[in-house]
Every structure is written in structure tokens, then in C-alpha cells.
mmCIF file of N, CA and C in Angstrom:
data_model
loop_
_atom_site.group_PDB
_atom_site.id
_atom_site.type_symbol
_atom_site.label_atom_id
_atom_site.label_comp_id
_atom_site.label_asym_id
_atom_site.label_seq_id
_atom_site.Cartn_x
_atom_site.Cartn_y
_atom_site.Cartn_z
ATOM 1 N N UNK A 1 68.974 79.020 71.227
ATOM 2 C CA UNK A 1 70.176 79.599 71.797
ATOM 3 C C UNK A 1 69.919 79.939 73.266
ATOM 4 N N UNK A 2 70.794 79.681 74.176
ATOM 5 C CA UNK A 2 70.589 79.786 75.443
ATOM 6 C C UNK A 2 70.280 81.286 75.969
ATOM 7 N N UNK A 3 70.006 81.729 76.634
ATOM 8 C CA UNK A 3 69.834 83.036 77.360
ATOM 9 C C UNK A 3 70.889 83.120 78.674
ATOM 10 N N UNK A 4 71.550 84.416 77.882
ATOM 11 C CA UNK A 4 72.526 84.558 78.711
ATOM 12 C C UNK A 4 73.023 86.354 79.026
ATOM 13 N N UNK A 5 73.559 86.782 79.998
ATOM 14 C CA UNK A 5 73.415 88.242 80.650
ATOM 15 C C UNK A 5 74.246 88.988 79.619
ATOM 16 N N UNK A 6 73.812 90.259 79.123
ATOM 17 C CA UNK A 6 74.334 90.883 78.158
ATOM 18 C C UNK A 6 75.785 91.601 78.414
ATOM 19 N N UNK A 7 76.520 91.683 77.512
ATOM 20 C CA UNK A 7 77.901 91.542 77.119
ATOM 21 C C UNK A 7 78.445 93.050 78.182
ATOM 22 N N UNK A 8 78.165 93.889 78.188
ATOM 23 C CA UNK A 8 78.247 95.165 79.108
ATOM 24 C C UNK A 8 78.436 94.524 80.217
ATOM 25 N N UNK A 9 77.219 93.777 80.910
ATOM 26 C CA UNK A 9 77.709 92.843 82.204
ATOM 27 C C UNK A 9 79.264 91.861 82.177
ATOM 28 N N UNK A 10 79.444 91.100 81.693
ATOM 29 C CA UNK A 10 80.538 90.512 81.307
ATOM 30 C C UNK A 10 81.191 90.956 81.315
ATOM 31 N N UNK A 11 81.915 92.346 80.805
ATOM 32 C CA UNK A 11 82.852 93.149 80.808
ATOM 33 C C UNK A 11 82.680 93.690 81.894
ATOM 34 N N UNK A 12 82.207 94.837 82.853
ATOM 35 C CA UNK A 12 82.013 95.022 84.214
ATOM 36 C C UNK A 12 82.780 93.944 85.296
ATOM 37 N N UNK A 13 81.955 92.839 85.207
ATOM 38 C CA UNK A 13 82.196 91.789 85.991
ATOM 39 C C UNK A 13 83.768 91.044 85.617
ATOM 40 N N UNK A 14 84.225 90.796 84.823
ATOM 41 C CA UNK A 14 86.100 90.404 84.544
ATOM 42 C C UNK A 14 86.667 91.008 84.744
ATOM 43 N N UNK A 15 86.453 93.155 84.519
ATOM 44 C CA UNK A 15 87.159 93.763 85.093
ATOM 45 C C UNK A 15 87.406 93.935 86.581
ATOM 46 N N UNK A 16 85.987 93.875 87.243
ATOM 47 C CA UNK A 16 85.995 93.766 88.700
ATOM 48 C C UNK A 16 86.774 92.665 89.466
ATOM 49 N N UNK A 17 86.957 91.225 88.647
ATOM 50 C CA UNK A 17 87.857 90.508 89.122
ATOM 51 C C UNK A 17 88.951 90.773 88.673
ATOM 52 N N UNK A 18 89.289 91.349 87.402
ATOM 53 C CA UNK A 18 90.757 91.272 87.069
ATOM 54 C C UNK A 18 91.268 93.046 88.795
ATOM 55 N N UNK A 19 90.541 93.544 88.567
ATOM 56 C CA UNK A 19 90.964 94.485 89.438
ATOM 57 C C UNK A 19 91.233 94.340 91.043
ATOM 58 N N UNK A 20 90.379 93.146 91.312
ATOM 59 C CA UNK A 20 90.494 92.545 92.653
ATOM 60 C C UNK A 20 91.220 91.789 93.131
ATOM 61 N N UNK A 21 91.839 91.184 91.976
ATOM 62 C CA UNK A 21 93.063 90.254 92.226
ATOM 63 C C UNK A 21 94.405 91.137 92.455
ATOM 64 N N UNK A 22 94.237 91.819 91.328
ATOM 65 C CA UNK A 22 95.660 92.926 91.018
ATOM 66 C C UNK A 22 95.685 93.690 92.461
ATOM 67 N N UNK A 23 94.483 94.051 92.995
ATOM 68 C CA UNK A 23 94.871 94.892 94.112
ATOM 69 C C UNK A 23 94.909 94.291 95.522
ATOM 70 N N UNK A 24 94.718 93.153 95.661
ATOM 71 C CA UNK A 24 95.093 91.594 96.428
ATOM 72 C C UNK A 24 96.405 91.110 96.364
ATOM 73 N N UNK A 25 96.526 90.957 94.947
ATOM 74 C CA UNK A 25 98.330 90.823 95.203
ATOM 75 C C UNK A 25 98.950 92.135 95.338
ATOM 76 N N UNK A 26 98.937 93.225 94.969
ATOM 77 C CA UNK A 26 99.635 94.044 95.548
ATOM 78 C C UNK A 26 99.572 94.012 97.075
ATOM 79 N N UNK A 27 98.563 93.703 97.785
ATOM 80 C CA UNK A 27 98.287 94.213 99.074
ATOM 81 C C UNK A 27 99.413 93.203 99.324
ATOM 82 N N UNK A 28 99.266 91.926 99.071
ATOM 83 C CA UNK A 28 100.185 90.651 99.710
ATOM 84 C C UNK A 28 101.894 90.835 99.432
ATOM 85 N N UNK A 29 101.856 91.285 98.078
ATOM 86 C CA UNK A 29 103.268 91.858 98.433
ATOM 87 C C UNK A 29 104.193 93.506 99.260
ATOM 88 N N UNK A 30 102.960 94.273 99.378
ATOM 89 C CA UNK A 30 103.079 95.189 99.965
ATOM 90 C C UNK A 30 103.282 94.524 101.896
ATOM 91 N N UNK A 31 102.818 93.234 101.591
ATOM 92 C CA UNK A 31 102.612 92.549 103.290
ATOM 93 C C UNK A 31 101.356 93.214 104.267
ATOM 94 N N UNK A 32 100.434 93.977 103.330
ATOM 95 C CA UNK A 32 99.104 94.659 103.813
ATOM 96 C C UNK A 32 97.781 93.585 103.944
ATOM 97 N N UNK A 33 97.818 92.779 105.364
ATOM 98 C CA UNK A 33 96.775 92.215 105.166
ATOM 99 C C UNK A 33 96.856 91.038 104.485
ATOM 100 N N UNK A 34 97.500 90.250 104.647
ATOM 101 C CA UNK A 34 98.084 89.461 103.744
ATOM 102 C C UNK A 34 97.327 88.289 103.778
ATOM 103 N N UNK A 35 96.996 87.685 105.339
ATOM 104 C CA UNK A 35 96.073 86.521 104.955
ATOM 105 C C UNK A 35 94.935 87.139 104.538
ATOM 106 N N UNK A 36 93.601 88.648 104.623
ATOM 107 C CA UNK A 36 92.883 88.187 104.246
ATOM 108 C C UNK A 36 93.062 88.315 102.213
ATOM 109 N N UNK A 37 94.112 89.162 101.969
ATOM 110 C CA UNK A 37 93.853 89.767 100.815
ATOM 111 C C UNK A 37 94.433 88.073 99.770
ATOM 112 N N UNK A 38 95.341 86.672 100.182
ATOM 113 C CA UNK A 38 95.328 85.451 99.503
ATOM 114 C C UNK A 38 93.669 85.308 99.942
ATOM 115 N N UNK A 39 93.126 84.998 100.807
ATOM 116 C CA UNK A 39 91.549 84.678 100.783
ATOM 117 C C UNK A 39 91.441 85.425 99.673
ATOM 118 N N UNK A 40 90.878 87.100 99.478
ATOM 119 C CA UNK A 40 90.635 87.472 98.070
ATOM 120 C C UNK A 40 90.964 86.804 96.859
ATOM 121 N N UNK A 41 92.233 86.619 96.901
ATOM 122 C CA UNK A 41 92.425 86.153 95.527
ATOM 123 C C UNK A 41 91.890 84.741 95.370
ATOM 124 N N UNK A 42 91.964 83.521 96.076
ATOM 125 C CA UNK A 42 91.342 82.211 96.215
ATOM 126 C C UNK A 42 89.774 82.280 96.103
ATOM 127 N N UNK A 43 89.391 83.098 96.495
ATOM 128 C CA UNK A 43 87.348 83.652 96.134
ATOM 129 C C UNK A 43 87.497 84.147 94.858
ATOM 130 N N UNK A 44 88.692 85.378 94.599
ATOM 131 C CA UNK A 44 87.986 85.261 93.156
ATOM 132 C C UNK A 44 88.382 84.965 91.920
ATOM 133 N N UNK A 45 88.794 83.532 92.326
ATOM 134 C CA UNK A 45 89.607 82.421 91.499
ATOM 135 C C UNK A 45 88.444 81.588 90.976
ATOM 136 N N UNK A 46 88.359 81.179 92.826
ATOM 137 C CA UNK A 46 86.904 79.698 92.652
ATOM 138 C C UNK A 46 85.978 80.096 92.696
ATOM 139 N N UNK A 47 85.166 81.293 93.129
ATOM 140 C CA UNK A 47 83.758 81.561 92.545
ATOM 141 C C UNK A 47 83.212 81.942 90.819
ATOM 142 N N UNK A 48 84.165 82.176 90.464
ATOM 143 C CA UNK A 48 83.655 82.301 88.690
ATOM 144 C C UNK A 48 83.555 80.976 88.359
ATOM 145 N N UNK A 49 85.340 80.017 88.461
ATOM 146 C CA UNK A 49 85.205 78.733 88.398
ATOM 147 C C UNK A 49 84.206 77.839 88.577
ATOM 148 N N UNK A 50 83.493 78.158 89.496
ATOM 149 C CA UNK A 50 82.285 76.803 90.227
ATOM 150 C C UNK A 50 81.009 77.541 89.840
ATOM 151 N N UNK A 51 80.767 78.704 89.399
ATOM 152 C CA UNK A 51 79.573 79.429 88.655
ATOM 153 C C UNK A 51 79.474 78.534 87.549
ATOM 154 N N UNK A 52 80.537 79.257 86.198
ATOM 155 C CA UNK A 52 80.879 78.956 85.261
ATOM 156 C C UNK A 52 80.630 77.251 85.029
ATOM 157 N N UNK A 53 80.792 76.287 85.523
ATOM 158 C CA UNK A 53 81.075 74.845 85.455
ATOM 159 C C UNK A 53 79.529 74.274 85.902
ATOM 160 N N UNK A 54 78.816 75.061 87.114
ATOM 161 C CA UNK A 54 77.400 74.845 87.411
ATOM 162 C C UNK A 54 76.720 75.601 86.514
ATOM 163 N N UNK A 55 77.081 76.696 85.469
ATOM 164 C CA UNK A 55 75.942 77.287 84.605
ATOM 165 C C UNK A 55 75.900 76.383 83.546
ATOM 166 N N UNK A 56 76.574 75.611 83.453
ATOM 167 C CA UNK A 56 76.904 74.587 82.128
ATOM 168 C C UNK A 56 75.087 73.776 81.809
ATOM 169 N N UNK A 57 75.267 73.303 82.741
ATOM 170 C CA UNK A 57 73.980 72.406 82.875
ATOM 171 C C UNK A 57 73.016 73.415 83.223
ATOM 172 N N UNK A 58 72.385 74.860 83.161
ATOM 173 C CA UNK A 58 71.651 75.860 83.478
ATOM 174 C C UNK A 58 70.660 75.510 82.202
ATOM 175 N N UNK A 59 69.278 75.330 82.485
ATOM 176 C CA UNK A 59 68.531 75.431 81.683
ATOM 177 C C UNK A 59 68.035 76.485 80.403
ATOM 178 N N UNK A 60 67.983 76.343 79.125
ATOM 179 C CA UNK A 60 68.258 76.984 78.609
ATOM 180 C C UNK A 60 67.356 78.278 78.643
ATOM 181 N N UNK A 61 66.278 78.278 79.188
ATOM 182 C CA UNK A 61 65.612 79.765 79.103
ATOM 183 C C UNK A 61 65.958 80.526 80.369
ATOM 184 N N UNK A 62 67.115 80.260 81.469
ATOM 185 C CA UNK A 62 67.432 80.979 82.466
ATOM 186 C C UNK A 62 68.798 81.548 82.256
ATOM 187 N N UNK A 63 68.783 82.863 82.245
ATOM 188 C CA UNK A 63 70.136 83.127 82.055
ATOM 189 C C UNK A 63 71.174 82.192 83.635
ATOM 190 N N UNK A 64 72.273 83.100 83.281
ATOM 191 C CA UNK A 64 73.557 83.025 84.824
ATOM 192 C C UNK A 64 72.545 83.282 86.281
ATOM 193 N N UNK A 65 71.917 83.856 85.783
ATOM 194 C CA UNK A 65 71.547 84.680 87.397
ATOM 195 C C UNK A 65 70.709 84.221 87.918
ATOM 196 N N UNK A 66 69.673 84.291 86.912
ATOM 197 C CA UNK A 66 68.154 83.402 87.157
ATOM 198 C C UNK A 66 68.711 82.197 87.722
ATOM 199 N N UNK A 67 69.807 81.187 86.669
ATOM 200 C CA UNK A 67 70.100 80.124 87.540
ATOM 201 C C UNK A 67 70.722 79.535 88.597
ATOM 202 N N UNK A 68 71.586 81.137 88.986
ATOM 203 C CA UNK A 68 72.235 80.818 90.495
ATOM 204 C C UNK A 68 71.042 81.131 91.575
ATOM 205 N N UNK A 69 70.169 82.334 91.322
ATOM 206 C CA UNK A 69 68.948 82.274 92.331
ATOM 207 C C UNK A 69 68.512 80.708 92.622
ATOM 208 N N UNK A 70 67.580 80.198 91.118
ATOM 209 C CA UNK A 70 67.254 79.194 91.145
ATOM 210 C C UNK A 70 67.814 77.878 92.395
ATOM 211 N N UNK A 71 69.366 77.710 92.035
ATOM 212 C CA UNK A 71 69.880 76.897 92.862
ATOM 213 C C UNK A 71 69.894 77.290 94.042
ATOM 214 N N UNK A 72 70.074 78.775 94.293
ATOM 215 C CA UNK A 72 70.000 79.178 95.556
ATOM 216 C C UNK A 72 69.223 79.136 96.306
ATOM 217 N N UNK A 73 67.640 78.942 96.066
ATOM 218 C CA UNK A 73 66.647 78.698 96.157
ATOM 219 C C UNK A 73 66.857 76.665 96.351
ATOM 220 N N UNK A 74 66.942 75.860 95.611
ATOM 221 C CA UNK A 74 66.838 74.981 96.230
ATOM 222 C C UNK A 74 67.877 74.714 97.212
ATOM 223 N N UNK A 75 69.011 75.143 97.426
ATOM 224 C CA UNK A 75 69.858 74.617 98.466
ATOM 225 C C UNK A 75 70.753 74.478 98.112
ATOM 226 N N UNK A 76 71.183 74.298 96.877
ATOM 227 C CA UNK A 76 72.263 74.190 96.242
ATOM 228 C C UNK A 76 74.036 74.334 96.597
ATOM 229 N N UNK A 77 74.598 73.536 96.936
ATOM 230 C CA UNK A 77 76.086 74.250 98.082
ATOM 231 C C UNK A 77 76.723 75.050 96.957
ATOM 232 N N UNK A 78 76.655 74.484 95.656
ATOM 233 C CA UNK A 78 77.850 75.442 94.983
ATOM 234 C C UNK A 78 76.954 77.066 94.973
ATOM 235 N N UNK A 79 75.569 76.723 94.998
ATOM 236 C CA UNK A 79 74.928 78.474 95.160
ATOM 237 C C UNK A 79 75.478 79.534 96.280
ATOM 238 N N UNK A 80 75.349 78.549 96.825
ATOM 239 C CA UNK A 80 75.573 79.271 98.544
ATOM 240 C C UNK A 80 77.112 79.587 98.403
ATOM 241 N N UNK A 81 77.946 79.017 98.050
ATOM 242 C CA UNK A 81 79.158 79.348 97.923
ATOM 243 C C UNK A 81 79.276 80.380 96.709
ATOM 244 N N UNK A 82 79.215 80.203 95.665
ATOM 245 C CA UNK A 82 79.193 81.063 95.140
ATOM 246 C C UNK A 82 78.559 83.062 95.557
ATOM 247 N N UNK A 83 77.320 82.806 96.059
ATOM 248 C CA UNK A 83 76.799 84.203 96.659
ATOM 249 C C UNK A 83 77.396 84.613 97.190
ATOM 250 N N UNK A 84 78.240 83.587 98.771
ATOM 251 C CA UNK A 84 78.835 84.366 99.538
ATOM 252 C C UNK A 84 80.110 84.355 99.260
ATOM 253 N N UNK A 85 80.925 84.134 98.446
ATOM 254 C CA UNK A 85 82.069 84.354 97.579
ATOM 255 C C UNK A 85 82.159 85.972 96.777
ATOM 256 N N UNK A 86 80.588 85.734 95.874
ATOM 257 C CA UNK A 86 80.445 87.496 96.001
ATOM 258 C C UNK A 86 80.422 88.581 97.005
ATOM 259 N N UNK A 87 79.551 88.038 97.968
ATOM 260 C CA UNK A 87 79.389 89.329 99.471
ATOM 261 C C UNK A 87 80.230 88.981 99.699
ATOM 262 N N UNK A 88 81.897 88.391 99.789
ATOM 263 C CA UNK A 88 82.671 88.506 100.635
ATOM 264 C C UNK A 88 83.550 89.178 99.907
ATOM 265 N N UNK A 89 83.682 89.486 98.184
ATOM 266 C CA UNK A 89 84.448 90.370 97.527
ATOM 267 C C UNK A 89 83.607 91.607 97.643
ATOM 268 N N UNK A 90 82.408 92.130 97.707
ATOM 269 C CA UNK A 90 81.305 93.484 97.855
ATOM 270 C C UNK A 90 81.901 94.118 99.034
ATOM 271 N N UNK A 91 82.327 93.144 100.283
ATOM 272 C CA UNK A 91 81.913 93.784 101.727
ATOM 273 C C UNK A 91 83.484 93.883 102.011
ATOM 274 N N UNK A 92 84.328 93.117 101.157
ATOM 275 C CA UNK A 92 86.267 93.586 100.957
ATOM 276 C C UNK A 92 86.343 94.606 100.198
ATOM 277 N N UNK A 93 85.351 94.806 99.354
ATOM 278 C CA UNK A 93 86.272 96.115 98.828
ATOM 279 C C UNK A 93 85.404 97.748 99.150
ATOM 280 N N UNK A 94 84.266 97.229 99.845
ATOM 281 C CA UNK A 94 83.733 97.990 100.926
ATOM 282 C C UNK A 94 84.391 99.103 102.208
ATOM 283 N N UNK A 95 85.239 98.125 102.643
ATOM 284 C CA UNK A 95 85.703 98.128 103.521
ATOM 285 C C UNK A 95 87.047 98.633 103.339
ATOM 286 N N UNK A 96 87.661 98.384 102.147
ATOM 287 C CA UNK A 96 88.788 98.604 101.645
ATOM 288 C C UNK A 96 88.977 100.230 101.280
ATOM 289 N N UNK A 97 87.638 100.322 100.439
ATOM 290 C CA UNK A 97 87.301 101.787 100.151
ATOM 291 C C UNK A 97 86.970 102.704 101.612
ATOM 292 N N UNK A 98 86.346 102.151 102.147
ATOM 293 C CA UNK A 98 86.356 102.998 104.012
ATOM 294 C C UNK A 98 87.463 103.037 104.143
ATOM 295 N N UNK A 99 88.482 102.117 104.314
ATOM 296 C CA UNK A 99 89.999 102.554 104.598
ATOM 297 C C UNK A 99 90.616 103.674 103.496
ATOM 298 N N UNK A 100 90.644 103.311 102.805
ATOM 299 C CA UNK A 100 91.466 104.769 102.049
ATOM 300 C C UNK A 100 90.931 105.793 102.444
ATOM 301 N N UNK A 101 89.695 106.203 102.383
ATOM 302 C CA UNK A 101 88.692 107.198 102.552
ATOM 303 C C UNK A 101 89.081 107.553 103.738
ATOM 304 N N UNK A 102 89.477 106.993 104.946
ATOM 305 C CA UNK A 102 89.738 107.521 106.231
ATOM 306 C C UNK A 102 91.283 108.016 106.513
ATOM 307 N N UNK A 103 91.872 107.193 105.787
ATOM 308 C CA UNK A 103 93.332 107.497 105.474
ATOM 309 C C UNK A 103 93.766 109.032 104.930
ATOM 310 N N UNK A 104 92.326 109.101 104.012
ATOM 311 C CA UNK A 104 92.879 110.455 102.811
ATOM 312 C C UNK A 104 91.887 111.734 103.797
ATOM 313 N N UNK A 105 91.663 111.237 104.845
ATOM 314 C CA UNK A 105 90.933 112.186 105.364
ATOM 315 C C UNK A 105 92.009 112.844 106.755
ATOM 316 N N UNK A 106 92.627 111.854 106.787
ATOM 317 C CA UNK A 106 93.588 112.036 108.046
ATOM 318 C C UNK A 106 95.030 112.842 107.402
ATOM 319 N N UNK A 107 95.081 112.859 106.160
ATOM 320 C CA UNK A 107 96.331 113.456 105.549
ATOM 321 C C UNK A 107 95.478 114.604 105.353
ATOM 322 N N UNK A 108 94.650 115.489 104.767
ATOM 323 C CA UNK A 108 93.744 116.889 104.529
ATOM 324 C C UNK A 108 93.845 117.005 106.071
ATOM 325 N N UNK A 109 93.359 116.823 107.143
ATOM 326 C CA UNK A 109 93.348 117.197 108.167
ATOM 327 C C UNK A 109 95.077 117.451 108.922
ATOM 328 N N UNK A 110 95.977 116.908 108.479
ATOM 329 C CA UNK A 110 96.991 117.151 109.271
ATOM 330 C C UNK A 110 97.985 118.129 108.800
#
């Protein structure tokens, strides 16, 4: 049986996309940011997609992760895309969270 990342992860990780999309399209229909928050949703459409389809062929004693390092490590384009598909949803909702945070700091102060 293949080795694969335990079920707690899985759940974490679908919610984090189901939550990133939902708050992507709101932004786009709110008209907040609109081209980058369709980028959001198009990353985290096709990075599970092109994971998912390259873990297929993942050797069986490496889980998901081991085998995106792995590829990442040789050069792999769908790796590289994929990683930075993640840091570019980490460092959006990073950034996203600095904005509220500065927002909710400017309403207590006024």
C-alpha cells in the first residue's frame, strides 16, 4: 500500500483551499483586488490539480511530500510550480491577514 500523509493533513489542507477560494471570490465580487484575488482562485485550482496527477506515478514508499521535494530536487517544472503556487497562496493570505489587522487597528484607534 502506498504511503501517503495522514488524514488530519488532508482535511487542514481542502479546508485551506476550500477557504481561499470562498474568500477570493468574495473579494472579486466585492471588486477588492480583483485581478490578484482570480490569480488566487486559478493557483488554487491548478496546484492541487498538477500535484494530484504528478503524485500518481510517486513511488510507492514516498509519500505526497517526500515526492514533490524529490521532484523539486531534480528540476521538475510541475515541482516548481506547484511550491510556488503554495508560497504564493502562504504570502496572499499573509498579507491579507496584515491588511485586516491594520484596518481593525485603525477603527480601535479612531
Amino acid at each position: 500500500m502506498p504511503n501517503t500523509l495522514p488524514p488530519w493533513f488532508w482535511i487542514a489542507y481542502y479546508i485551506f483551499l476550500a477557504v481561499t477560494i470562498g474568500v477570493a471570490i468574495y473579494n472579486v465580487s466585492t471588486r477588492k483586488t480583483r485581478r490578484l484575488s482570480l490569480l488566487v482562485i486559478w493557483v488554487s485550482i491548478t496546484v492541487p490539480i498538477v500535484s494530484i496527477l504528478n503524485s500518481i506515478v510517486a513511488p510507492a514508499e514516498l509519500n505526497e511530500f517526500q515526492h514533490l521535494v524529490s521532484e523539486l530536487q531534480q528540476g521538475s517544472l510541475w515541482a516548481w510550480y506547484a511550491s510556488s503556487g503554495y508560497l504564493f497562496l502562504a504570502v496572499w493570505w499573509i498579507l491579507l491577514l496584515l491588511k485586516i489587522i491594520e484596518r481593525q487597528k485603525k477603527i480601535v484607534t479612531h
